[in-house]
PDB file of C-alpha atoms in Angstrom:
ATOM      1  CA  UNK A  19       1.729 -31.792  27.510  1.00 51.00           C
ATOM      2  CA  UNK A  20       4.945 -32.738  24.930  1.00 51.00           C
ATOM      3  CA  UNK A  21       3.682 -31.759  21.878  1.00 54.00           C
ATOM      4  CA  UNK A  22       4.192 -28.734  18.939  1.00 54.00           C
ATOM      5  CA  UNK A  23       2.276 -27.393  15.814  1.00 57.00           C
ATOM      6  CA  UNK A  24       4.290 -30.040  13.714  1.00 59.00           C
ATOM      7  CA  UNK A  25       2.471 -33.123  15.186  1.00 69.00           C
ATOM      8  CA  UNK A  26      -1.144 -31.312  15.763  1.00 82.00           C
ATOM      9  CA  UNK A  27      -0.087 -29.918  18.970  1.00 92.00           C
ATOM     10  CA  UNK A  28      -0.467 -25.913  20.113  1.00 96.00           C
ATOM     11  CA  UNK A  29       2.435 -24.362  21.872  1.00 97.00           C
ATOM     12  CA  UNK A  30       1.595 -21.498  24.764  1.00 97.00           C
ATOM     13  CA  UNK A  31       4.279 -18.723  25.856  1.00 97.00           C
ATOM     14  CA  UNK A  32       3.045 -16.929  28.224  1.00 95.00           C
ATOM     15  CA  UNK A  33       4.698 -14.916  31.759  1.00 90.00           C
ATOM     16  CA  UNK A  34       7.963 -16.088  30.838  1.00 91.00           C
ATOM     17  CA  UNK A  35       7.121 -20.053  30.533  1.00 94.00           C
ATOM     18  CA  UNK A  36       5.901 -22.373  27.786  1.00 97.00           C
ATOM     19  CA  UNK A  37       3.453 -25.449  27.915  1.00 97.00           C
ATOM     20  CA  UNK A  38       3.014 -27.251  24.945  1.00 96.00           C
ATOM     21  CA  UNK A  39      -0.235 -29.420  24.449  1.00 97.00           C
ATOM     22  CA  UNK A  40      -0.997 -32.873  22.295  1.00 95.00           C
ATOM     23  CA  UNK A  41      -4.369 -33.272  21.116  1.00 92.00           C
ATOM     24  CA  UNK A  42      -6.447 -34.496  24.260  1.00 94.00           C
ATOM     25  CA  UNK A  43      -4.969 -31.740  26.371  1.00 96.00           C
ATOM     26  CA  UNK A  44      -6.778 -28.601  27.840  1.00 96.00           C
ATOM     27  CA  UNK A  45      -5.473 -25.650  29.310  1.00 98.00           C
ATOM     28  CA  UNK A  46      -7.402 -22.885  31.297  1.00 98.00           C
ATOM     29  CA  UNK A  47      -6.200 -19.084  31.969  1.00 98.00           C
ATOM     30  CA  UNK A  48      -7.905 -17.194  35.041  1.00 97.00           C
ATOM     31  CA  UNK A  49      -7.522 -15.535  38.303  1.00 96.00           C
ATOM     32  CA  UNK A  50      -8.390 -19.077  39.987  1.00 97.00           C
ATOM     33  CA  UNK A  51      -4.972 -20.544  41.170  1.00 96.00           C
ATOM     34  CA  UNK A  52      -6.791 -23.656  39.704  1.00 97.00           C
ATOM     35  CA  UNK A  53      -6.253 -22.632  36.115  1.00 97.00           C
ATOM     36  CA  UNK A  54      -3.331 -24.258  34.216  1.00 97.00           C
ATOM     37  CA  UNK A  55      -2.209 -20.571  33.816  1.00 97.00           C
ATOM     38  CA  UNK A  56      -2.955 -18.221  37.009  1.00 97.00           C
ATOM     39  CA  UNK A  57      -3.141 -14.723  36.002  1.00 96.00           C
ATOM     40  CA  UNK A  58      -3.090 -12.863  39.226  1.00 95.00           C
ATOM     41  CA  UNK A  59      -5.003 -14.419  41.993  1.00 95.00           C
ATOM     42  CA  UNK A  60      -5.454 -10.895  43.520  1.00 95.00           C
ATOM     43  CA  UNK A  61      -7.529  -8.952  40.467  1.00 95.00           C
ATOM     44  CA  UNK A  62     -11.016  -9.109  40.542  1.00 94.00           C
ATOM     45  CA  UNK A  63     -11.340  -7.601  37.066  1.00 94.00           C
ATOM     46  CA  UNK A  64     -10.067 -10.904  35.271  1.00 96.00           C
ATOM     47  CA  UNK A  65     -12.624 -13.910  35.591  1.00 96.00           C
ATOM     48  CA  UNK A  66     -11.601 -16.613  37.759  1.00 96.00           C
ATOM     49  CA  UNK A  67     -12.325 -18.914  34.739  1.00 97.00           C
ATOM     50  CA  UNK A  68     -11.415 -16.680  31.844  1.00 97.00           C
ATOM     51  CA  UNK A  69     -10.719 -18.856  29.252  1.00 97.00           C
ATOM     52  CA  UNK A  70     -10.002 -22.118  27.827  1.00 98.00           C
ATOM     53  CA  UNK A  71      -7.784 -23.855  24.732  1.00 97.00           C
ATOM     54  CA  UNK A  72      -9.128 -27.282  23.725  1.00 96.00           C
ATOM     55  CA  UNK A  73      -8.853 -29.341  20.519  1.00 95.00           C
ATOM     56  CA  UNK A  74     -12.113 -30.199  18.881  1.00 92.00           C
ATOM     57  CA  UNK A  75     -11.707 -32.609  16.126  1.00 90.00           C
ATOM     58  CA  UNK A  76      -8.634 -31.423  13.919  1.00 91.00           C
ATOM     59  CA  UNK A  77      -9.066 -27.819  15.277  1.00 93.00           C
ATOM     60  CA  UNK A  78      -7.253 -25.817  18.245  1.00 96.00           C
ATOM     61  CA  UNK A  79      -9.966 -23.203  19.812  1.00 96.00           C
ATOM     62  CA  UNK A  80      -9.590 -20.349  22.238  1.00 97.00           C
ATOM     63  CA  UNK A  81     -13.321 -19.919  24.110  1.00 97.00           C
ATOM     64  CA  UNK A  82     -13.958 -17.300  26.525  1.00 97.00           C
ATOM     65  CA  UNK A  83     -15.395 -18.776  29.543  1.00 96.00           C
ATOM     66  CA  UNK A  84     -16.107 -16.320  31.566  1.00 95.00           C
ATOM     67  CA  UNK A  85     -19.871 -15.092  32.145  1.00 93.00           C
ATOM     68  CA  UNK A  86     -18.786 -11.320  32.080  1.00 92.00           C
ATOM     69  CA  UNK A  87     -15.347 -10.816  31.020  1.00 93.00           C
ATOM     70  CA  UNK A  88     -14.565  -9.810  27.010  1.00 94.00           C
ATOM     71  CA  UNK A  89     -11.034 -10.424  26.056  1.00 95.00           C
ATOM     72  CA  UNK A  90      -9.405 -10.138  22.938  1.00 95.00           C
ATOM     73  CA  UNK A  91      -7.470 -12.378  20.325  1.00 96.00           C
ATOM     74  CA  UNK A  92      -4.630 -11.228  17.586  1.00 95.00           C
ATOM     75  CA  UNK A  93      -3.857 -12.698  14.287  1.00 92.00           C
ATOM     76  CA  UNK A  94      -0.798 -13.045  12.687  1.00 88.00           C
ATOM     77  CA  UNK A  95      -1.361 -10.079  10.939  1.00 88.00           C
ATOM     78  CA  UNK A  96      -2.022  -7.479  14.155  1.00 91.00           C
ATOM     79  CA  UNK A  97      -5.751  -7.253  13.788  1.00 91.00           C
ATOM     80  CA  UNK A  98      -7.990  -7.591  16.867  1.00 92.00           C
ATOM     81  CA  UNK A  99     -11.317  -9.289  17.869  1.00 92.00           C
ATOM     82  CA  UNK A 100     -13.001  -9.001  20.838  1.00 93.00           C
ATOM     83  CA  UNK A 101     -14.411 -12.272  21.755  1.00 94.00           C
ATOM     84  CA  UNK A 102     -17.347 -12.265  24.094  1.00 94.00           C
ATOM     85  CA  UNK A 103     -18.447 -14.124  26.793  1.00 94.00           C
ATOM     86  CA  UNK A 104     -19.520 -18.366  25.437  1.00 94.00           C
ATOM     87  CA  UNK A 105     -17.539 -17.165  21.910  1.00 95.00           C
ATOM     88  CA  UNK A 106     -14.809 -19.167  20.834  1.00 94.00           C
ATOM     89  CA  UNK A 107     -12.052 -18.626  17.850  1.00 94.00           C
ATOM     90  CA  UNK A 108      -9.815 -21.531  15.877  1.00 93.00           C
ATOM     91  CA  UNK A 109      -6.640 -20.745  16.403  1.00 95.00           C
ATOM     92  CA  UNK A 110      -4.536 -21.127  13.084  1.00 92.00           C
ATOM     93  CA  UNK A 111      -1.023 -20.126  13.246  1.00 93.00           C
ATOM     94  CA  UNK A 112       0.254 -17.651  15.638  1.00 95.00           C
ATOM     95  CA  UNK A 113      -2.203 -15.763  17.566  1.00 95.00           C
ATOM     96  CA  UNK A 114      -2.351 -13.521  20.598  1.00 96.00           C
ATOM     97  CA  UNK A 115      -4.509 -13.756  23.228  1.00 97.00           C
ATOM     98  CA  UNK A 116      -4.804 -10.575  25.295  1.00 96.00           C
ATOM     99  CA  UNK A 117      -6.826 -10.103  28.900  1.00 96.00           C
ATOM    100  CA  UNK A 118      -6.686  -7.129  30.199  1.00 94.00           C
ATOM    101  CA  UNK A 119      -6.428  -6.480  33.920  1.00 92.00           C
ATOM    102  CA  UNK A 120      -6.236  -3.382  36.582  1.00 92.00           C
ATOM    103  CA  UNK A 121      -2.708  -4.103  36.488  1.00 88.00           C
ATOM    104  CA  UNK A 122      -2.386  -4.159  32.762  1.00 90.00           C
ATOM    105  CA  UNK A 123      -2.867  -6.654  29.921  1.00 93.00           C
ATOM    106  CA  UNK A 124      -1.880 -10.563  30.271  1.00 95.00           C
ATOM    107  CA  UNK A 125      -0.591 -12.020  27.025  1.00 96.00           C
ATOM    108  CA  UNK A 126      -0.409 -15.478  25.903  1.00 97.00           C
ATOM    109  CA  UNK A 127       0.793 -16.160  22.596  1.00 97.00           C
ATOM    110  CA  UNK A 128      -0.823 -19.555  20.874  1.00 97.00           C
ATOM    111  CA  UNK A 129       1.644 -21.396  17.793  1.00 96.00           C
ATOM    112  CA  UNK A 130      -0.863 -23.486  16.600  1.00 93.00           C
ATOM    113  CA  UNK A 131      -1.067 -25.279  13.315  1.00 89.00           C
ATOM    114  CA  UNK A 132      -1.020 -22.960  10.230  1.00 85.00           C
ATOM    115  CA  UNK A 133      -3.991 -22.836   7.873  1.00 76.00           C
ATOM    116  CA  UNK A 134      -4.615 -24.819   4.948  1.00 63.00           C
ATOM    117  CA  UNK A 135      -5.755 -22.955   2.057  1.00 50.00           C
ATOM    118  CA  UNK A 136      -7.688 -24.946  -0.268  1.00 45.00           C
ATOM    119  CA  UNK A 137      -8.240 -28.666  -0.862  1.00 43.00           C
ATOM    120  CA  UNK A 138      -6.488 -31.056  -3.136  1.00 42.00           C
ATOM    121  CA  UNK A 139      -8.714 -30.819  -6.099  1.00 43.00           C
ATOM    122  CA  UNK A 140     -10.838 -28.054  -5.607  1.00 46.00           C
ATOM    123  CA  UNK A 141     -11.415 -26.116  -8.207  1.00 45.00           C
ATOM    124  CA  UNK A 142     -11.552 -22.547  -8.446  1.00 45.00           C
ATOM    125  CA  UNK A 143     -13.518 -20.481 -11.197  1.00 46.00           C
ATOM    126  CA  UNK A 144     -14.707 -17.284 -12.175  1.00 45.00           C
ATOM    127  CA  UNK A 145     -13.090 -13.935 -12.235  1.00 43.00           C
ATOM    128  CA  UNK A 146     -10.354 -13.344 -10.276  1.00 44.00           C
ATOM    129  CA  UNK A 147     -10.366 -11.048  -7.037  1.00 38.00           C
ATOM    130  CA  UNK A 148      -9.860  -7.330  -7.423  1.00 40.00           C
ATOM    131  CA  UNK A 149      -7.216  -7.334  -4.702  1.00 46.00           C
ATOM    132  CA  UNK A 150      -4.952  -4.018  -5.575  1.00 61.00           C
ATOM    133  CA  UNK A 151      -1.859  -6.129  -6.273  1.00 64.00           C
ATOM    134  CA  UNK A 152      -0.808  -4.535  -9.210  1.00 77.00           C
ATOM    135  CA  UNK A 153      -0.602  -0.926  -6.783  1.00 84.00           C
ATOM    136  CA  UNK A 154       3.302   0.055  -6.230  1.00 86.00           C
ATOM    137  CA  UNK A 155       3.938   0.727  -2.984  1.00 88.00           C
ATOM    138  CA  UNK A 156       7.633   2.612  -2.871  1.00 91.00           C
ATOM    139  CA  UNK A 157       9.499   3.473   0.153  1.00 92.00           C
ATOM    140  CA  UNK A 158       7.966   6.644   1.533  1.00 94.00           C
ATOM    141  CA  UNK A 159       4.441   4.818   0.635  1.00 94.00           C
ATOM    142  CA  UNK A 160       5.628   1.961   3.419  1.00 93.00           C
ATOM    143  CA  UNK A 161       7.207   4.684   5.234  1.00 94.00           C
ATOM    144  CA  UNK A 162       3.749   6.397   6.034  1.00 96.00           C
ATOM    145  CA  UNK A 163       2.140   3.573   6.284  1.00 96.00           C
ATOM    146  CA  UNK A 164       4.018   2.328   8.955  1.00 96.00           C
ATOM    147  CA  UNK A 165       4.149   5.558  10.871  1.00 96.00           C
ATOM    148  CA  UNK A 166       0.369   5.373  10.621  1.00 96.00           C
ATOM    149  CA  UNK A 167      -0.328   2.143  11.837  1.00 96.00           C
ATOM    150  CA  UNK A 168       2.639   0.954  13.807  1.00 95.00           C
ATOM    151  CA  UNK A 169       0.112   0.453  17.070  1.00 94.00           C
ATOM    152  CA  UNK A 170      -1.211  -2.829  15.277  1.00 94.00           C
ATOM    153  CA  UNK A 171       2.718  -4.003  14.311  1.00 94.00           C
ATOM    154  CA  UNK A 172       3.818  -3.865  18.229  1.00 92.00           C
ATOM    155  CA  UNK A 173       3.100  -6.500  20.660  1.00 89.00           C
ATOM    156  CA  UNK A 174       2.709  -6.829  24.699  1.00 87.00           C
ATOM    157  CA  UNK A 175       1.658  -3.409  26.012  1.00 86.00           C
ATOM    158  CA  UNK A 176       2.341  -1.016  22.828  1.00 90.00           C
ATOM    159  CA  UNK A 177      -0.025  -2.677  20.660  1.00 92.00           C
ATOM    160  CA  UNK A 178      -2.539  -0.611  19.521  1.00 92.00           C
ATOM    161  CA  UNK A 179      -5.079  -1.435  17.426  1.00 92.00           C
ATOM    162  CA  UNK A 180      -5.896   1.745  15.830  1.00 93.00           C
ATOM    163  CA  UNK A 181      -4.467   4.187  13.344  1.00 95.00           C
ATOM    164  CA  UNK A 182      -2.415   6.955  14.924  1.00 95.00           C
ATOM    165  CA  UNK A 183      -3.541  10.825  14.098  1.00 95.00           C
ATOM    166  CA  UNK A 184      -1.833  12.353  10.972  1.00 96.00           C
ATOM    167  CA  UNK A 185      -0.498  15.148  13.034  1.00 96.00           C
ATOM    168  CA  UNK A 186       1.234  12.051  15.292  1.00 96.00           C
ATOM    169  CA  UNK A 187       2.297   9.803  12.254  1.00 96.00           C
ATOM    170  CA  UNK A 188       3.824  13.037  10.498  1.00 96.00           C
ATOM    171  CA  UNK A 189       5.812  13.905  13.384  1.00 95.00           C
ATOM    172  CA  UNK A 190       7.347  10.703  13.902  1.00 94.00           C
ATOM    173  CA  UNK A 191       8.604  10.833  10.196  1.00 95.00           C
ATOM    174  CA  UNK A 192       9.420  14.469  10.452  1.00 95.00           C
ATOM    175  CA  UNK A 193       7.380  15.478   7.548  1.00 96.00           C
ATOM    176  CA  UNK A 194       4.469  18.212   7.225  1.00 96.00           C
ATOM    177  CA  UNK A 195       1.146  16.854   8.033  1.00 96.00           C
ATOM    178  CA  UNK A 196       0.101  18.006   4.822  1.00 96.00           C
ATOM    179  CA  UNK A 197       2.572  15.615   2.926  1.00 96.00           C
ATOM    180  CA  UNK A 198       1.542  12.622   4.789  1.00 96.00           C
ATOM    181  CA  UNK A 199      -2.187  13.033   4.035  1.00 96.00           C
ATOM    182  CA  UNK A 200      -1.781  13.698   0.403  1.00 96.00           C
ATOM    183  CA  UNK A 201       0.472  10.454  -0.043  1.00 95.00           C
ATOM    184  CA  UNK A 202      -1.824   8.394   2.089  1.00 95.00           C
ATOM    185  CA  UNK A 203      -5.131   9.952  -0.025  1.00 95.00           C
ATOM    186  CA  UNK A 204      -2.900   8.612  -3.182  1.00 93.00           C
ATOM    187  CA  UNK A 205      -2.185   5.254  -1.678  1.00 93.00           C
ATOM    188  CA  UNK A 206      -5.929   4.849  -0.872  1.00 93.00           C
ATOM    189  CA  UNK A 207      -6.926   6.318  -4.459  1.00 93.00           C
ATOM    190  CA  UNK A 208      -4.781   4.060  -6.262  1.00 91.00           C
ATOM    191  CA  UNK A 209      -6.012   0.904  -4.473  1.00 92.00           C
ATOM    192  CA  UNK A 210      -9.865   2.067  -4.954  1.00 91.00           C
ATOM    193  CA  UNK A 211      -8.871   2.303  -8.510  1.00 90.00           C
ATOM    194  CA  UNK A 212      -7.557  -1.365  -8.184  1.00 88.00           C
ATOM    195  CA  UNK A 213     -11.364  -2.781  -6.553  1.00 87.00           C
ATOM    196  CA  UNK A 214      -9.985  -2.958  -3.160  1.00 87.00           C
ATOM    197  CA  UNK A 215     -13.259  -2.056  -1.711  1.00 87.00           C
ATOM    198  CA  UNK A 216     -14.090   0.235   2.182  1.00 89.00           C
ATOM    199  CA  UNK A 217     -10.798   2.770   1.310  1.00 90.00           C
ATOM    200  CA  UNK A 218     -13.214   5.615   0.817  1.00 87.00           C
ATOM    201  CA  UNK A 219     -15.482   7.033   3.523  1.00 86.00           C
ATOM    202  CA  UNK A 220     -15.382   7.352   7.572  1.00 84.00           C
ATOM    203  CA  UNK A 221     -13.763   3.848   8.709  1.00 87.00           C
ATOM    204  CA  UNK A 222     -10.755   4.141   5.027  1.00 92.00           C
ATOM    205  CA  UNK A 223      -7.884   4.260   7.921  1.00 93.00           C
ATOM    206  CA  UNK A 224      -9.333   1.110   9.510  1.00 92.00           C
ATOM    207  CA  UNK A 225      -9.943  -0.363   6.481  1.00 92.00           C
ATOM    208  CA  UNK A 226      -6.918   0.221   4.957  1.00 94.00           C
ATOM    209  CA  UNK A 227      -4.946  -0.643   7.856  1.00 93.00           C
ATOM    210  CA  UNK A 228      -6.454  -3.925   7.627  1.00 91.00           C
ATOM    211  CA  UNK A 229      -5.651  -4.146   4.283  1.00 92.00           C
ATOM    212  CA  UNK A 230      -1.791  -3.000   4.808  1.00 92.00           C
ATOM    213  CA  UNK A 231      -1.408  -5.921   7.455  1.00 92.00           C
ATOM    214  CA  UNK A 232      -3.229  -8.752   5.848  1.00 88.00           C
ATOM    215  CA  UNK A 233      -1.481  -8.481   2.390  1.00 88.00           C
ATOM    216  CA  UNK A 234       1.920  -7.813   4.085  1.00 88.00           C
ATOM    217  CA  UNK A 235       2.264  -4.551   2.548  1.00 90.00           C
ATOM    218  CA  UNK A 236       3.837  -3.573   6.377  1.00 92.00           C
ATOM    219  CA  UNK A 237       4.786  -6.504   8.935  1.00 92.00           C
ATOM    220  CA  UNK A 238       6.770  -6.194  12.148  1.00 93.00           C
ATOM    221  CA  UNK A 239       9.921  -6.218  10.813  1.00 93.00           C
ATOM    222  CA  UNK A 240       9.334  -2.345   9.662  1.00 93.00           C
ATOM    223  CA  UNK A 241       9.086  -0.889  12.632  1.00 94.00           C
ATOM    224  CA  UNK A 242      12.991  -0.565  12.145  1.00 93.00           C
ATOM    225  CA  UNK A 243      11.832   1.776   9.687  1.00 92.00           C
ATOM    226  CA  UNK A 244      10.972   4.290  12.066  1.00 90.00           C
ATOM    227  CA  UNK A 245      13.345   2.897  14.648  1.00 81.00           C
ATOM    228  CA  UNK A 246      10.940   0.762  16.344  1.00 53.00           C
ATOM    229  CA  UNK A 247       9.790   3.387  18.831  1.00 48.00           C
ATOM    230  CA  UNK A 248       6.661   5.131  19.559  1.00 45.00           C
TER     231      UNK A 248
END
């Protein structure tokens, strides 16, 4: 199993080791000792066939193979899908594959090949997407964001895919609660404004947290901003 992303390989870090596969290849995670990857033999909460990473054609998947067993898979940007029992994902990129256990989570982390936007020649009409990129975003803008969602920027056991609570973010920063909400209300007024669509209403965190990570507006590398702890 010699192979990387460059040549159509997938590369797998997980429990301190690394396996790389070449198209052809297959590699199973589980509590079986029979799986390529052995969890822990000795928890009965993680399938004994949990999952599986194959090639089909030109595309890496993750499937979940268990018959009872959810686990979840990461993007690139932090956000989280649980994928059920006989669902599989592509894996483009770097993704994170998380099974959880009594003991806590397992993580594997998949480099697979990155996407390919578009095709050569394909043509692209019509207006363009209202995507808020015209917004400024200023320091204490990326500041609260990041003290908001800094659960989804985290990896191994401190990811958290969910917004923290105002009164939580605020502390971290040291500001009034008050001043947080009112700058985060603006940031999520001035993107409505822009057509970014799902800021307003009972899920705007979520939906602006997705938005925040999948544009870039906050990536890993600002944790620093808040000194990189919880």
């Amino acid at each position: 199993m010699e192979s990387s992303a460059d040549d159509g390989g997938l590369t797998i870090e997980a429990d301190g080791s690394t396996y790389r596969l070449a198209p052809g290849d297959t590699f199973t995670f589980g509590r079986a000792e029979s799986c390529t990857l052995c969890l822990d033999s000795g928890d009965a909460a993680i399938s004994r066939l949990a999952g599986e990473i194959e090639r089909v054609g030109e595309v890496w998947f993750v499937s979940n193979r268990s018959s009872s067993r959810p686990f979840s898979v990461v993007d690139g940007p932090g956000l989280r899908r649980v994928l059920a029992p006989g669902q599989r994902d592509a894996v483009e990129g770097r993704v994170r594959v998380i099974v959880d256990g009594t003991g806590g989570p397992h993580e594997l982390v998949l480099q697979g090949p990155d996407p390919v936007a578009g095709g050569p020649g394909e043509a692209v009409t019509g207006l363009p997407t209202a995507a808020g990129q015209d917004v400024v975003i200023n320091d204490r803008d990326r500041l609260a964001l990041v003290a908001l969602f800094a659960g989804y920027l985290h990896e191994g056991p401190r990811y958290d895919p969910s917004p923290r609570s105002y009164e939580a973010a605020a502390s971290r920063l040291g500001w009034p609660r008050t001043t947080l909400v009112k700058r985060v209300e603006y940031i999520r007024t001035r993107l409505t404004n822009a057509g970014v669509p799902n800021l307003q209403g009972w899920n705007a965190l979520s939906a602006l947290a997705e938005y925040a990570l999948t544009t870039k507006l906050i990536t890993p590398d600002d944790l620093r901003l808040i000194g990189r702890t919880p």
